[in-house]
């Protein structure tokens, strides 16, 4: 499982495929100076479920 973080340290994308993270960065025109890729699971023998809660913001416009 990989996570793509932007330059401000905010998690932008999670996927089990490393290349999918790079494709996501390319889609939003993020170059390597604007993101970092981290392996979120250190031991591949362990099955770990990662649940990400997305907060919904209210649009005041």
PDB file of C-alpha atoms in Angstrom:
ATOM      1  CA  UNK A   1       0.000   0.000   0.000  1.00  0.00           C
ATOM      2  CA  UNK A   2       1.443   3.357  -1.036  1.00  0.00           C
ATOM      3  CA  UNK A   3       0.445   6.882  -0.109  1.00  0.00           C
ATOM      4  CA  UNK A   4       1.168   9.988  -2.136  1.00  0.00           C
ATOM      5  CA  UNK A   5       1.682  13.127  -0.037  1.00  0.00           C
ATOM      6  CA  UNK A   6       1.770  16.664  -1.387  1.00  0.00           C
ATOM      7  CA  UNK A   7       4.487  19.190  -0.510  1.00  0.00           C
ATOM      8  CA  UNK A   8       2.435  20.297   2.528  1.00  0.00           C
ATOM      9  CA  UNK A   9       2.323  16.754   3.891  1.00  0.00           C
ATOM     10  CA  UNK A  10      -1.350  16.166   3.086  1.00  0.00           C
ATOM     11  CA  UNK A  11      -2.244  12.652   1.937  1.00  0.00           C
ATOM     12  CA  UNK A  12      -3.674  12.974  -1.570  1.00  0.00           C
ATOM     13  CA  UNK A  13      -3.884   9.385  -2.836  1.00  0.00           C
ATOM     14  CA  UNK A  14      -3.640   5.804  -1.566  1.00  0.00           C
ATOM     15  CA  UNK A  15      -3.299   2.728  -3.764  1.00  0.00           C
ATOM     16  CA  UNK A  16      -1.715  -0.700  -3.601  1.00  0.00           C
ATOM     17  CA  UNK A  17       0.008  -0.049  -6.938  1.00  0.00           C
ATOM     18  CA  UNK A  18       3.070   2.225  -6.869  1.00  0.00           C
ATOM     19  CA  UNK A  19       2.662   3.179 -10.532  1.00  0.00           C
ATOM     20  CA  UNK A  20      -0.933   4.281  -9.922  1.00  0.00           C
ATOM     21  CA  UNK A  21       0.374   6.845  -7.437  1.00  0.00           C
ATOM     22  CA  UNK A  22       2.726   8.227 -10.062  1.00  0.00           C
ATOM     23  CA  UNK A  23      -0.111   8.306 -12.604  1.00  0.00           C
ATOM     24  CA  UNK A  24      -2.213  10.292 -10.133  1.00  0.00           C
ATOM     25  CA  UNK A  25       0.615  12.797  -9.637  1.00  0.00           C
ATOM     26  CA  UNK A  26       1.017  13.135 -13.390  1.00  0.00           C
ATOM     27  CA  UNK A  27      -2.737  13.648 -13.838  1.00  0.00           C
ATOM     28  CA  UNK A  28      -2.605  16.663 -11.510  1.00  0.00           C
ATOM     29  CA  UNK A  29       0.708  17.849 -12.963  1.00  0.00           C
ATOM     30  CA  UNK A  30       2.639  17.305  -9.745  1.00  0.00           C
ATOM     31  CA  UNK A  31       6.356  16.849 -10.313  1.00  0.00           C
ATOM     32  CA  UNK A  32       8.685  15.090  -7.884  1.00  0.00           C
ATOM     33  CA  UNK A  33       9.424  18.385  -6.107  1.00  0.00           C
ATOM     34  CA  UNK A  34       5.742  18.605  -5.124  1.00  0.00           C
ATOM     35  CA  UNK A  35       5.099  15.124  -3.735  1.00  0.00           C
ATOM     36  CA  UNK A  36       6.577  12.197  -1.866  1.00  0.00           C
ATOM     37  CA  UNK A  37       5.637   8.537  -2.079  1.00  0.00           C
ATOM     38  CA  UNK A  38       5.657   6.375   1.040  1.00  0.00           C
ATOM     39  CA  UNK A  39       5.134   2.681   1.592  1.00  0.00           C
ATOM     40  CA  UNK A  40       2.370   2.600   4.208  1.00  0.00           C
ATOM     41  CA  UNK A  41       2.830  -1.081   5.088  1.00  0.00           C
ATOM     42  CA  UNK A  42       6.294  -2.070   6.216  1.00  0.00           C
ATOM     43  CA  UNK A  43       5.720  -5.828   6.375  1.00  0.00           C
ATOM     44  CA  UNK A  44       3.972  -7.277   3.311  1.00  0.00           C
ATOM     45  CA  UNK A  45       3.260 -10.529   5.181  1.00  0.00           C
ATOM     46  CA  UNK A  46       0.768  -8.757   7.440  1.00  0.00           C
ATOM     47  CA  UNK A  47      -2.703  -7.980   6.180  1.00  0.00           C
ATOM     48  CA  UNK A  48      -3.601  -4.514   7.373  1.00  0.00           C
ATOM     49  CA  UNK A  49      -6.814  -2.714   6.555  1.00  0.00           C
ATOM     50  CA  UNK A  50      -6.402   1.030   6.144  1.00  0.00           C
ATOM     51  CA  UNK A  51      -9.595   3.023   6.465  1.00  0.00           C
ATOM     52  CA  UNK A  52      -9.409   6.639   5.422  1.00  0.00           C
ATOM     53  CA  UNK A  53     -12.183   8.915   6.640  1.00  0.00           C
ATOM     54  CA  UNK A  54     -12.907  11.768   4.302  1.00  0.00           C
ATOM     55  CA  UNK A  55     -14.265  14.840   6.038  1.00  0.00           C
ATOM     56  CA  UNK A  56     -16.915  16.689   4.121  1.00  0.00           C
ATOM     57  CA  UNK A  57     -16.493  20.438   4.118  1.00  0.00           C
ATOM     58  CA  UNK A  58     -19.361  22.876   3.788  1.00  0.00           C
ATOM     59  CA  UNK A  59     -19.155  25.229   0.832  1.00  0.00           C
ATOM     60  CA  UNK A  60     -20.099  28.761   1.899  1.00  0.00           C
ATOM     61  CA  UNK A  61     -20.291  30.120  -1.645  1.00  0.00           C
TER      62      UNK A  61
END
